[in-house]
Coordinates of C-alpha atoms in Angstrom, one line a residue:
M74 CA 164.5 -26.0 37.1
M75 CA 165.1 -26.0 40.8
K76 CA 167.4 -23.1 41.9
M77 CA 170.1 -24.4 44.1
K78 CA 170.7 -22.5 47.6
V79 CA 174.0 -23.1 49.2
V80 CA 174.4 -22.2 53.1
L81 CA 177.7 -22.3 54.4
L82 CA 178.5 -22.1 58.2
T83 CA 181.3 -22.8 60.2
A84 CA 182.1 -22.3 63.9
A85 CA 184.6 -19.9 62.4
L86 CA 181.4 -18.3 60.4
A87 CA 178.4 -18.0 62.8
P88 CA 175.3 -16.9 61.5
L89 CA 173.6 -13.5 63.1
L90 CA 170.9 -15.8 64.4
A91 CA 173.1 -18.0 66.2
P92 CA 172.6 -18.3 69.8
P93 CA 175.1 -16.7 72.0
E94 CA 178.3 -18.5 72.6
L95 CA 180.0 -19.4 75.9
S96 CA 182.7 -17.7 77.7
A97 CA 185.9 -19.1 79.4
Y98 CA 188.3 -18.8 82.0
P99 CA 187.6 -18.9 86.0
L100 CA 185.4 -16.0 87.0
D101 CA 188.0 -14.6 89.6
G102 CA 190.5 -14.5 86.7
Y103 CA 190.4 -10.6 86.3
E104 CA 193.2 -9.6 88.8
D105 CA 195.7 -12.1 87.4
T106 CA 195.0 -12.0 83.8
G107 CA 193.5 -8.2 83.2
I108 CA 190.5 -10.0 81.1
R109 CA 187.8 -7.3 81.5
R110 CA 185.2 -9.9 80.3
V111 CA 185.9 -12.1 83.1
E112 CA 185.3 -9.4 85.6
G113 CA 181.9 -8.4 84.0
A114 CA 181.0 -12.2 83.9
R115 CA 181.9 -12.5 88.1
L116 CA 179.8 -9.5 88.5
A117 CA 177.0 -10.5 86.6
N118 CA 176.8 -13.7 88.7
D119 CA 176.6 -11.7 91.7
G120 CA 174.1 -9.6 90.2
L121 CA 175.9 -6.7 90.0
A122 CA 176.1 -6.3 86.2
L123 CA 174.3 -7.6 83.2
G124 CA 175.5 -10.9 81.6
G125 CA 173.8 -14.0 83.1
I126 CA 173.9 -16.6 85.7
Q127 CA 176.6 -19.4 85.8
P128 CA 175.7 -23.2 86.5
P129 CA 177.3 -24.9 89.8
G130 CA 180.2 -26.6 87.3
A131 CA 181.2 -23.1 86.2
L132 CA 182.2 -21.7 89.7
L133 CA 185.7 -23.2 90.1
T134 CA 188.5 -20.6 91.1
T135 CA 191.7 -20.1 89.2
D136 CA 193.6 -22.2 91.5
E137 CA 190.9 -25.1 91.4
V138 CA 191.4 -25.1 87.5
D139 CA 194.5 -27.3 86.8
L140 CA 195.9 -29.7 85.1
R141 CA 194.9 -33.2 86.8
L142 CA 197.5 -35.7 85.1
L143 CA 200.8 -33.9 86.3
D144 CA 201.6 -37.1 88.2
H145 CA 200.8 -39.6 85.1
R146 CA 203.3 -38.1 82.4
E147 CA 204.1 -41.5 81.3
L148 CA 200.6 -42.1 80.3
S149 CA 200.0 -42.7 76.7
L150 CA 196.6 -43.4 74.9
P151 CA 195.9 -46.8 75.7
Q152 CA 194.4 -49.4 73.2
A153 CA 190.6 -49.3 72.7
D154 CA 188.7 -51.7 75.2
P155 CA 186.4 -53.4 72.7
D156 CA 183.5 -53.8 75.5
F157 CA 183.6 -50.0 76.4
S158 CA 183.9 -49.1 72.6
E159 CA 180.8 -51.1 72.0
R160 CA 178.9 -49.4 74.6
V161 CA 179.9 -45.8 73.2
R162 CA 179.0 -46.9 69.6
A163 CA 175.7 -48.2 70.7
L164 CA 174.7 -44.7 71.8
L165 CA 175.2 -43.4 68.1
G166 CA 172.4 -45.5 66.8
E167 CA 171.7 -45.8 63.1
H168 CA 174.0 -42.7 62.6
A169 CA 177.2 -44.6 63.9
G170 CA 178.9 -44.5 60.5
A171 CA 178.9 -40.9 60.4
Y172 CA 180.8 -40.4 63.5
G173 CA 184.4 -40.4 64.7
I174 CA 184.5 -40.7 68.5
A175 CA 186.9 -41.1 71.4
V176 CA 185.9 -41.3 75.4
L177 CA 189.2 -41.7 77.6
D178 CA 187.9 -42.2 81.4
V179 CA 191.1 -41.2 83.8
S180 CA 189.0 -41.0 86.8
D181 CA 191.4 -43.6 88.0
P182 CA 194.5 -42.6 86.1
A183 CA 196.3 -45.8 87.1
N184 CA 193.5 -47.9 85.3
P185 CA 192.5 -45.7 82.3
A186 CA 189.6 -46.9 80.0
Y187 CA 189.5 -45.9 76.5
A188 CA 186.7 -46.5 73.9
E189 CA 187.2 -45.4 70.2
H190 CA 185.0 -45.5 67.3
R191 CA 186.4 -44.6 63.6
G192 CA 189.2 -42.7 65.7
D193 CA 191.1 -42.2 62.4
Y194 CA 188.1 -40.5 60.7
R195 CA 189.4 -37.0 59.5
Q196 CA 187.2 -34.0 58.7
N197 CA 187.4 -30.1 59.1
V198 CA 186.7 -29.5 62.8
G199 CA 185.9 -25.7 62.3
S200 CA 186.5 -23.7 65.3
V201 CA 188.3 -26.7 67.3
G202 CA 191.0 -25.7 65.1
K203 CA 191.4 -22.5 67.3
I204 CA 193.1 -24.6 70.0
I205 CA 195.8 -25.1 67.3
A206 CA 195.9 -21.4 66.7
A207 CA 196.4 -20.9 70.6
L208 CA 198.9 -23.8 70.6
G209 CA 201.1 -22.0 68.0
L210 CA 201.1 -18.5 70.0
F211 CA 202.0 -20.4 73.5
Q212 CA 204.8 -22.3 71.6
A213 CA 206.2 -19.2 70.1
L214 CA 206.0 -17.5 73.7
A215 CA 207.9 -20.1 75.3
D216 CA 210.4 -20.3 72.6
A217 CA 211.2 -16.7 72.9
W218 CA 211.3 -16.9 77.0
P219 CA 211.7 -20.5 77.9
D220 CA 213.0 -20.0 81.4
D221 CA 211.1 -16.6 82.4
L222 CA 207.4 -17.3 83.0
D223 CA 206.9 -13.8 84.5
K224 CA 207.8 -12.3 81.4
R225 CA 205.4 -14.7 79.1
T226 CA 202.6 -13.5 81.8
Q227 CA 203.7 -9.7 81.2
I228 CA 203.4 -10.3 77.2
L229 CA 200.0 -11.7 77.8
R230 CA 198.8 -9.1 80.0
E231 CA 200.4 -5.9 78.9
T232 CA 200.7 -6.2 74.9
V233 CA 197.9 -4.2 73.6
M234 CA 196.5 -5.4 70.3
T235 CA 194.5 -3.4 67.9
A236 CA 192.2 -4.6 65.4
D237 CA 193.3 -4.1 61.8
D238 CA 191.8 -5.7 58.5
F239 CA 193.4 -9.1 59.7
A240 CA 190.0 -9.1 61.4
H241 CA 187.7 -8.9 58.7
S242 CA 184.9 -10.2 58.8
D243 CA 183.2 -12.0 61.4
H244 CA 179.4 -12.6 62.6
H245 CA 180.3 -13.4 66.2
T246 CA 180.1 -10.8 68.5
V247 CA 182.4 -10.2 71.7
R248 CA 181.6 -8.8 75.0
F249 CA 183.4 -5.3 75.9
F250 CA 183.0 -4.8 79.5
D251 CA 183.7 -1.4 81.0
V252 CA 185.1 -2.1 84.3
E253 CA 184.6 1.4 85.8
D254 CA 181.3 1.9 84.6
R255 CA 180.1 -1.7 85.0
T256 CA 178.6 -1.5 81.3
L257 CA 178.5 -4.4 78.9
T258 CA 178.7 -4.0 75.1
R259 CA 178.2 -7.1 72.7
R260 CA 179.3 -6.4 69.0
K261 CA 181.5 -7.6 66.4
I262 CA 185.1 -6.6 66.5
Q263 CA 185.8 -3.4 64.7
D264 CA 189.0 -1.8 63.3
G265 CA 190.8 0.1 66.0
D266 CA 189.1 -2.3 69.0
Q267 CA 192.0 -2.8 71.6
G268 CA 192.6 -5.4 74.0
S269 CA 195.3 -7.3 75.7
L270 CA 196.9 -10.5 74.1
W271 CA 195.4 -12.5 77.0
E272 CA 191.6 -10.7 75.8
Y273 CA 192.1 -11.6 72.4
L274 CA 193.0 -15.2 73.5
D275 CA 189.8 -15.1 75.5
W276 CA 187.7 -13.9 72.8
T277 CA 189.0 -16.6 70.6
L278 CA 188.3 -19.7 72.8
S279 CA 185.2 -18.2 74.5
V280 CA 183.0 -16.9 72.0
S281 CA 184.9 -18.6 69.3
S282 CA 185.4 -15.0 67.5
N283 CA 186.9 -15.5 64.1
S284 CA 188.1 -11.8 64.2
A285 CA 190.0 -12.5 67.4
A286 CA 191.4 -15.7 66.1
A287 CA 193.0 -14.0 63.2
M288 CA 194.6 -11.6 65.2
I289 CA 195.9 -14.1 67.5
M290 CA 197.4 -15.7 64.4
R291 CA 198.9 -12.6 63.1
D292 CA 200.7 -11.9 66.5
A293 CA 201.7 -15.5 66.8
M294 CA 203.3 -15.2 63.4
L295 CA 205.1 -11.8 64.8
L296 CA 206.2 -13.5 67.8
R297 CA 207.6 -16.2 65.9
H298 CA 209.6 -14.0 64.0
F299 CA 210.6 -11.2 66.1
G300 CA 211.3 -13.3 69.2
R301 CA 212.2 -11.1 72.2
E302 CA 211.8 -8.1 70.2
Y303 CA 208.1 -8.5 70.3
P304 CA 205.7 -6.7 70.6
V305 CA 206.6 -4.4 67.9
T306 CA 205.1 -0.9 66.7
E307 CA 202.1 -0.8 64.7
E308 CA 204.3 0.8 61.9
R309 CA 206.8 -2.2 61.9
L310 CA 204.1 -4.8 62.1
H311 CA 202.3 -3.3 59.0
A312 CA 205.4 -3.0 57.1
F313 CA 206.4 -6.5 58.0
F314 CA 203.2 -7.7 56.3
K315 CA 203.1 -5.5 53.4
D316 CA 207.0 -6.0 52.7
T317 CA 207.4 -9.5 53.1
P318 CA 206.9 -11.8 50.2
G319 CA 203.8 -14.1 50.0
G320 CA 206.0 -17.3 49.8
E321 CA 208.0 -16.4 53.2
L322 CA 204.8 -15.5 54.7
T323 CA 203.3 -18.6 54.1
R324 CA 206.4 -20.7 55.1
L325 CA 206.3 -18.5 58.5
F326 CA 202.5 -19.6 58.9
Q327 CA 203.6 -23.3 58.8
Q328 CA 206.5 -22.8 60.8
T329 CA 204.2 -21.0 63.7
F330 CA 201.1 -23.5 63.5
W331 CA 202.5 -26.7 61.8
E332 CA 206.1 -27.2 63.4
P333 CA 204.2 -27.0 66.8
V334 CA 201.9 -30.0 65.9
T335 CA 205.1 -32.1 65.4
R336 CA 207.0 -30.8 68.0
N337 CA 204.4 -31.9 70.7
E338 CA 204.3 -35.6 69.1
L339 CA 201.1 -35.2 66.8
K340 CA 201.0 -35.8 63.0
L341 CA 200.2 -33.4 60.5
D342 CA 198.5 -36.1 58.6
Q343 CA 196.1 -36.4 61.2
I344 CA 195.6 -32.8 62.8
R345 CA 196.1 -29.4 61.1
Q346 CA 195.2 -25.9 60.8
G347 CA 195.7 -24.9 57.2
S348 CA 194.7 -21.1 57.3
F349 CA 193.4 -18.0 59.0
F350 CA 189.9 -17.9 60.3
T351 CA 188.8 -14.6 58.6
A352 CA 188.5 -14.0 54.4
Q353 CA 191.0 -11.1 54.6
G354 CA 193.4 -13.0 56.9
K355 CA 193.4 -16.0 53.9
K356 CA 194.0 -13.0 51.6
N357 CA 197.0 -11.4 53.6
V358 CA 198.6 -14.6 54.4
A359 CA 198.2 -18.2 52.6
G360 CA 198.3 -21.0 55.1
G361 CA 199.1 -23.5 52.1
G362 CA 196.7 -26.5 53.5
N363 CA 193.6 -27.8 54.6
S364 CA 192.2 -27.9 57.8
Y365 CA 191.2 -31.1 59.6
A366 CA 191.5 -33.3 62.6
T367 CA 190.7 -37.0 63.7
A368 CA 188.9 -37.8 67.1
R369 CA 192.1 -39.8 68.2
S370 CA 194.4 -36.8 67.4
L371 CA 192.2 -34.2 69.3
M372 CA 192.4 -36.9 72.2
Q373 CA 196.1 -36.9 72.2
L374 CA 196.3 -33.3 72.1
M375 CA 194.1 -32.9 75.3
L376 CA 196.0 -36.0 77.2
M377 CA 199.1 -34.2 76.6
M378 CA 197.5 -30.7 78.0
E379 CA 196.2 -32.5 81.1
Q380 CA 199.6 -33.9 81.7
G381 CA 201.4 -30.7 81.1
R382 CA 203.1 -31.4 78.2
L383 CA 201.6 -29.7 75.5
V384 CA 204.5 -27.1 74.9
D385 CA 205.1 -27.1 78.8
E386 CA 203.3 -27.6 82.0
W387 CA 202.6 -23.4 82.2
S388 CA 201.2 -23.1 78.7
S389 CA 199.2 -26.1 79.3
R390 CA 197.8 -24.9 82.4
Q391 CA 197.0 -21.7 80.7
L392 CA 195.3 -23.2 77.8
K393 CA 193.0 -25.4 79.9
R394 CA 192.0 -22.2 81.9
L395 CA 191.0 -20.6 78.7
L396 CA 188.7 -23.5 77.7
Y397 CA 187.1 -23.5 81.1
M398 CA 183.4 -22.5 80.6
T399 CA 181.8 -20.0 82.7
E400 CA 178.8 -18.7 80.9
R401 CA 176.2 -20.0 78.5
R402 CA 176.9 -23.8 77.5
I403 CA 175.9 -24.9 74.0
R404 CA 176.1 -28.1 72.0
Y405 CA 177.6 -31.1 73.6
A406 CA 178.3 -28.9 76.9
S407 CA 174.9 -27.9 77.0
A408 CA 173.6 -31.0 78.2
P409 CA 171.7 -30.6 81.4
E410 CA 173.4 -33.4 83.0
L411 CA 176.6 -31.7 83.0
K412 CA 175.5 -28.5 84.8
D413 CA 177.2 -29.5 88.0
A414 CA 180.4 -30.7 86.4
A415 CA 183.0 -28.6 85.4
V416 CA 183.3 -28.6 81.5
Y417 CA 186.5 -27.3 79.5
F418 CA 185.2 -27.2 75.8
K419 CA 185.4 -26.1 72.2
S420 CA 183.4 -26.8 69.4
G421 CA 183.2 -26.3 65.5
S422 CA 180.9 -26.5 62.9
L423 CA 180.1 -26.4 59.2
Y424 CA 177.3 -27.1 57.4
K425 CA 176.0 -27.0 53.7
C426 CA 172.7 -27.1 52.0
K427 CA 171.1 -27.7 48.4
A428 CA 167.7 -27.3 47.5
E429 CA 165.9 -30.7 48.2
E430 CA 162.2 -31.7 48.1
G431 CA 160.3 -32.2 51.5
F432 CA 163.7 -30.8 53.2
T433 CA 164.0 -27.4 54.8
C434 CA 167.3 -26.6 55.7
G435 CA 168.2 -25.1 59.1
Q436 CA 171.3 -24.3 61.5
Y437 CA 173.3 -27.1 61.9
K438 CA 171.1 -29.0 59.7
G439 CA 172.8 -29.3 56.3
N440 CA 171.9 -32.0 53.6
V441 CA 175.3 -31.9 51.6
I442 CA 177.7 -31.7 54.8
N443 CA 176.9 -31.2 58.5
Y444 CA 179.9 -31.1 60.3
M445 CA 179.7 -30.6 64.3
N446 CA 182.7 -31.3 66.2
S447 CA 183.2 -31.1 70.1
V448 CA 185.9 -31.7 72.5
A449 CA 185.1 -31.8 76.0
I450 CA 186.9 -32.2 79.5
V451 CA 184.6 -33.3 82.1
E452 CA 185.4 -33.3 86.0
Q453 CA 182.9 -34.1 88.7
E454 CA 182.6 -35.2 92.3
I455 CA 179.6 -37.4 93.1
E456 CA 179.0 -39.2 96.5
G457 CA 183.0 -39.0 96.9
S458 CA 183.8 -40.3 93.5
K459 CA 185.6 -38.1 91.1
L460 CA 185.0 -38.4 87.5
H461 CA 187.2 -37.3 84.9
Y462 CA 186.9 -38.1 81.5
I463 CA 187.8 -36.7 78.0
V464 CA 185.5 -36.8 75.1
I465 CA 186.2 -36.1 71.3
V466 CA 183.1 -36.3 68.8
I467 CA 183.1 -35.6 65.3
S468 CA 180.2 -36.1 63.2
N469 CA 178.5 -35.5 60.0
V470 CA 175.0 -36.7 60.3
L471 CA 173.0 -35.3 57.3
R472 CA 169.5 -33.4 58.0
I473 CA 169.1 -33.4 61.8
N474 CA 170.3 -30.7 64.0
S475 CA 173.7 -31.6 65.1
A476 CA 173.6 -29.1 67.8
Q477 CA 170.9 -30.9 69.8
E478 CA 172.6 -34.6 68.7
H479 CA 175.6 -33.6 70.5
Q480 CA 173.7 -32.3 73.6
S481 CA 171.7 -35.8 73.9
L482 CA 175.1 -37.6 73.3
G483 CA 176.9 -35.5 76.1
T484 CA 173.9 -36.8 78.5
A485 CA 174.3 -40.2 77.3
I486 CA 177.9 -40.4 77.9
H487 CA 178.0 -38.9 81.1
A488 CA 175.3 -41.6 82.4
L489 CA 177.7 -44.2 80.9
I490 CA 180.9 -43.0 82.8
K491 CA 178.7 -42.5 86.1
E492 CA 177.5 -46.1 85.7
Q493 CA 181.1 -47.5 85.1
H494 CA 181.9 -46.0 88.4
G495 CA 178.5 -46.9 90.2
T496 CA 177.4 -43.6 90.8
D497 CA 174.3 -43.5 88.6

């Protein structure tokens, strides 16, 4: 009898052999945020430190990374255009039935064009759910200091977080950059590692660190519970999680991460983060539900962010800057066609294999499930024409390299948008 071998991967649990992931936030952001990794990326791009060179589209300044639909807050997701939808669906070929996809072209926001194929198809979107974790933090921050943006900034920059068992465990490495010595170390987050709240957010959304995401979720719950008393001492923090009954922690988790979904006009049966991103985080706090999203719900989320309506304008702007890619591009965003474009991106994956004659399991190539999920905002000016569109791709195509498929799709969709605007 054949022995079954099961391989499980999420972008929340990337393997040791996975390629290094992207990093986010504009390269000039260190002075404002104190994110040391950002300064390391800037120096590396100038040849003054290790780290890699950025493509042209990754060189926008912080001021240039902004919300593009502030003057179109009334815009809601249009009805899908049948012709546009069919052109997008045709790009999926024989595997169209395994995709959920949404494309919103707001290059001319007065005349948006929307394409959708299986927009209500729902599946686990892996590390894309870390956007919801960040949303919970920004909502709690806004609730504590609704009219004091300076205080919110101070909390992000000056709160020192110390990694504890919530961060157990992770395969992702993060960048620890020493600004004075200009030395770079890549390794997993370990107990005792310190960084600001802003740095842990950067690690969560740039390299998709599960450990960092769990720490962000821990502190979002603390912020929701303690309000303006946050940050609290390490002793008070640990006593809170030790002494609070499990049922109360589950309710606090749902208040922190589910309530912001509904408060921001989204539906919990369409988009939800149901648990922590680490095994120990799940043991410490039961979230109480499954995690999932649809292409349409993620599109609504990104549209609201571009309009400054996700929590509020300040929070939307910070989140978009945290999603701006300023290092190695992967999956959908690695499409060569996008090298000159600004890309705001998050991805997540989950694959599972079993023994099958004639089939070799590989990374992002499951034959039981093969989830790959991409969220991308693309901006590019070509020959005086400004392209601006949002793409959501959710797929479960078995036995193929889904990372390569999303890359190819990124090229094809960009070519389609260029053709629509006569810039091909």
